[in-house]
Structures are given as C-alpha cells and as structure tokens.
Tab-separated table of C-alpha atoms in Angstrom:
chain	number	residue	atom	x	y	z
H	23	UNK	CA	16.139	99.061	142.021
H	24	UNK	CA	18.512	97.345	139.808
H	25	UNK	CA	21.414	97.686	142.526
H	26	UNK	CA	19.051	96.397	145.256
H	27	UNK	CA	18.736	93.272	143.462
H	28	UNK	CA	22.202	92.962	143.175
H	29	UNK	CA	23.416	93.144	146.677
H	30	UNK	CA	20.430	90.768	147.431
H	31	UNK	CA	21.665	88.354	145.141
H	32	UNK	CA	25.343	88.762	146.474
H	33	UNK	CA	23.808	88.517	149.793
H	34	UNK	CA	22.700	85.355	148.997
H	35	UNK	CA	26.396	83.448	147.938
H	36	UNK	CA	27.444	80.681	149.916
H	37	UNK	CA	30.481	82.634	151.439
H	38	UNK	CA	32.246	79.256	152.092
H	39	UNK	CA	32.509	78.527	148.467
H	40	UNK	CA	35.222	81.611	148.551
H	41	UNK	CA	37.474	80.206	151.428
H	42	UNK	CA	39.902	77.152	151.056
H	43	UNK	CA	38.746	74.115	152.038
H	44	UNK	CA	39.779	73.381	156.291
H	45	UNK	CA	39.595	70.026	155.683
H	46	UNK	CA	42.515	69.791	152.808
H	47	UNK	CA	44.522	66.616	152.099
H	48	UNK	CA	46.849	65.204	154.719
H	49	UNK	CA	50.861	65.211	152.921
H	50	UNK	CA	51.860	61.480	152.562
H	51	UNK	CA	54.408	60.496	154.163
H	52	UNK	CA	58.193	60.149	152.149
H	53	UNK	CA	58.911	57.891	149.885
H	54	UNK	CA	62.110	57.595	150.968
H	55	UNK	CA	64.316	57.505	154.245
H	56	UNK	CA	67.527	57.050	156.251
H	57	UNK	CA	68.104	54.702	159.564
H	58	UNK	CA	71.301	55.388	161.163
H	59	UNK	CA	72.456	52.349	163.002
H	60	UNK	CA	73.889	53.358	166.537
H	61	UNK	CA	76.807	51.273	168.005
H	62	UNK	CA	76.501	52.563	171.400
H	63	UNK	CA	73.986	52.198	172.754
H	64	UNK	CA	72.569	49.379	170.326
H	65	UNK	CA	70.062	50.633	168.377
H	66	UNK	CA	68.255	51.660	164.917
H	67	UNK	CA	68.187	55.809	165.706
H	68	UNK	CA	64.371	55.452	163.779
H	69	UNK	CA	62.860	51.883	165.599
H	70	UNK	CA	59.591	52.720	163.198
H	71	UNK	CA	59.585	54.225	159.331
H	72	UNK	CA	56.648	55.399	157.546
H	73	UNK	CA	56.828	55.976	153.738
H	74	UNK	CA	54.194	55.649	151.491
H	75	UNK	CA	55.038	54.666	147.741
H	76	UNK	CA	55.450	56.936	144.662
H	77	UNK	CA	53.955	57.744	141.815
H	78	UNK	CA	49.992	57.212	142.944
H	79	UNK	CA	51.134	53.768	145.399
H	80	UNK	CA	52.074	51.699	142.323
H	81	UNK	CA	55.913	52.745	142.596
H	82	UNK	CA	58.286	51.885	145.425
H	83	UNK	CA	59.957	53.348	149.001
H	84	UNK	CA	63.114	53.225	149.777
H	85	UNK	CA	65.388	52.717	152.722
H	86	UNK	CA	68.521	53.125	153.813
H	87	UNK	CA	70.507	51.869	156.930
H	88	UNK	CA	73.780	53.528	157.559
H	89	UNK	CA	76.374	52.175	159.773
H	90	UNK	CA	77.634	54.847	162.647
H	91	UNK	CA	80.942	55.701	161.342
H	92	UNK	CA	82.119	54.683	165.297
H	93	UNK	CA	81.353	51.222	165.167
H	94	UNK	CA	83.388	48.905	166.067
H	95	UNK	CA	81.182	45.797	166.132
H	96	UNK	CA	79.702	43.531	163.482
H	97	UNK	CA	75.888	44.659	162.238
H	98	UNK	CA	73.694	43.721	159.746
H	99	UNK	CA	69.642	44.184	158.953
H	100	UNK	CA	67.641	41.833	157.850
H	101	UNK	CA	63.977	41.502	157.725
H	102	UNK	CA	62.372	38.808	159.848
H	103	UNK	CA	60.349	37.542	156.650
H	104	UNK	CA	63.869	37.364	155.025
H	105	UNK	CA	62.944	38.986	152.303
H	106	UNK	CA	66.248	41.491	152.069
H	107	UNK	CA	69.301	40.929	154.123
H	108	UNK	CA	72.397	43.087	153.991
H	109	UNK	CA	74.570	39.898	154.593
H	110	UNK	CA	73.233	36.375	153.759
H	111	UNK	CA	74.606	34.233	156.295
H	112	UNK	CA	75.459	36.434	158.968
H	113	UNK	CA	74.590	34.532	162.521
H	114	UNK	CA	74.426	35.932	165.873
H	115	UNK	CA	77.889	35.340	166.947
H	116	UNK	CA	79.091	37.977	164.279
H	117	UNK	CA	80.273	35.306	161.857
H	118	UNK	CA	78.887	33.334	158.661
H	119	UNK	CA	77.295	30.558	158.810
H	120	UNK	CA	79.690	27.981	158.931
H	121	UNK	CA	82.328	29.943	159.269
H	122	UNK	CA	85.124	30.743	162.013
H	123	UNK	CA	83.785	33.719	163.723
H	124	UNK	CA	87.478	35.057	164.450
H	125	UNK	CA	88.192	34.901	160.988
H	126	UNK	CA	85.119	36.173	159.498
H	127	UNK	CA	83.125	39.212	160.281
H	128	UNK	CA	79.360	40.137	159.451
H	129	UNK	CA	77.972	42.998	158.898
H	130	UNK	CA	79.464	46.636	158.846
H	131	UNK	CA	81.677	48.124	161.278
H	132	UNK	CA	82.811	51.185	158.996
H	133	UNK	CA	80.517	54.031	157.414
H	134	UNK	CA	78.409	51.595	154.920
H	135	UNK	CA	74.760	51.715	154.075
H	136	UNK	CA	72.299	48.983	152.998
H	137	UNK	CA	69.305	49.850	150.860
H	138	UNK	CA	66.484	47.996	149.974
H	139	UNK	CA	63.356	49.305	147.668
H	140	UNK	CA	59.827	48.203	148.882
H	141	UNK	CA	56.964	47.908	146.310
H	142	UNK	CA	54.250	46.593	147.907
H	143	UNK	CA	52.660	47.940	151.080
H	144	UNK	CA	52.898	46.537	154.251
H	145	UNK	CA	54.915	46.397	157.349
H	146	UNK	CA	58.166	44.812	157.339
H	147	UNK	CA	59.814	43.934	160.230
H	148	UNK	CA	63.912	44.017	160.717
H	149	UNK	CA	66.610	43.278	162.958
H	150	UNK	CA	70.552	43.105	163.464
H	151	UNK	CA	71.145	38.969	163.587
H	152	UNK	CA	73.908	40.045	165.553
H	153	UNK	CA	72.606	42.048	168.322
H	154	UNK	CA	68.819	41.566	167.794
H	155	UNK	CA	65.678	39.089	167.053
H	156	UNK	CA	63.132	38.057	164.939
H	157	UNK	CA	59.777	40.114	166.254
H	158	UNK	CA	61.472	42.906	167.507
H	159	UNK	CA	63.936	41.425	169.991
H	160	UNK	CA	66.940	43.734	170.506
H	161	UNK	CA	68.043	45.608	167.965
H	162	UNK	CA	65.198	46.078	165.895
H	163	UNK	CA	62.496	48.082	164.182
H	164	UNK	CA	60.036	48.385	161.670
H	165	UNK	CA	59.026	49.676	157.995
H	166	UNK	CA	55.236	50.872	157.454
H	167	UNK	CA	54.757	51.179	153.583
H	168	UNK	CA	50.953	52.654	152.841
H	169	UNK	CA	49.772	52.697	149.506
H	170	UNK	CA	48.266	55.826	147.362
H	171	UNK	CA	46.420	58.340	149.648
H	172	UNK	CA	42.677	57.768	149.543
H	173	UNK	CA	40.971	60.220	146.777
H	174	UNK	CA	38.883	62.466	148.403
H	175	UNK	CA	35.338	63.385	146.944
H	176	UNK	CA	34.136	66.553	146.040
C-alpha cells in the first residue's frame, strides 16, 4: 500500500520542474569590438556594431577602428555628434583645417587603430570626414550600445 502511494505521489510531479528552462536568457552582445577600415573599396568592413556595456550596463564598450595595412589614402572616424574623433581637424580634402592639404595629411594610411570607450547607451553614428558624411553618407556606420539585459522573473 505504502509503495502505491508513492508512485501516485511521484505520478503527480510537475515533470517540467526537472527540465531546463527553453526559454533561457539571450547572451548579450560583446562589450567590445574591432572595425577594420577597408581602403578599397571604401568602407568600414562592420557598417553596424552592437555591444552592450559591462559589468551589469553601468561599465563601458569599447571600439576599435583599424586602418587596412594597404592604405594608401588619408582616413579618419569621427562621430557625427562629435563626440570622439581620431583627428580633430581633419576636413574632407584629406588635410587640417587650415592647413595645406599637400603638406598635411589626415587620418591613417599605415596599420593604426583608433579606440574610443562608450559609457552610456545609445547609438552613435560615425564617418571618415574624408571619404564619408554626417548621417551615414559614404563611408560610414554605426555603434548600438544597449544597457544591462532585462532581469527576467521567476
């Protein structure tokens, strides 16, 4: 009698309790990443970056543009809120500001990098003032930082 009861009462577990959850938690995206610049043709090899920032969303993403070890014309990045720039200055004939663009070169034409560190969320828009625009003219792309993963409930 005793052992009837018992596999009655096992019967009777929720057999879903015992498997992992289907529904687990999506990864975040990195916290970090790497944009190669592309001399020929143009381009940022990633036109759109996800991260998501560290340490619960209240720590930072970071990303680096590397020049194409190839290049042989003047790039920069800069964001279209101007809030980094690789070279301050830098106009879209390939010179500084004010400067004599034969004499003076913007941008890297060797194997360089440019990093900046994010902290807040949100996207950031860039572009070579060289070879792109403002609003993703050109050569151009963007940075989407998210915040900390939404808790799920149990």
């Amino acid at each position: 009698m005793t052992r009837r009861i018992l596999l009655l009462a096992l019967a009777t577990v929720p057999v879903v309790s015992l498997l992992p959850s289907a529904a687990a938690a999506p990864t975040p995206p990195p916290s970090t990443a790497t944009v190669l610049l592309k001399d020929s043709p143009l381009s940022f090899a990633a036109k759109a970056v996800v991260l998501t920032l560290d340490k619960g969303g209240k720590g930072t993403a970071t990303v680096t543009w590397k020049w194409d070890t190839t290049s042989t014309r003047p790039h920069n990045v800069e964001a279209d809120d101007s809030s980094f720039n690789s070279h301050p200055g830098c106009n879209s004939g390939g010179g500084f500001y004010g400067a004599d663009t034969s004499l003076a070169s913007c941008g890297f034409t060797t194997a360089t990098s440019f990093t900046h560190t994010f902290t807040k969320p949100g996207l950031y828009r860039y572009f070579c003032a060289v070879h792109g625009g403002v609003k993703g003219a050109g050569m151009a792309g963007t940075v989407l930082v998210k915040g900390a993963p939404a808790k799920r409930k149990a």
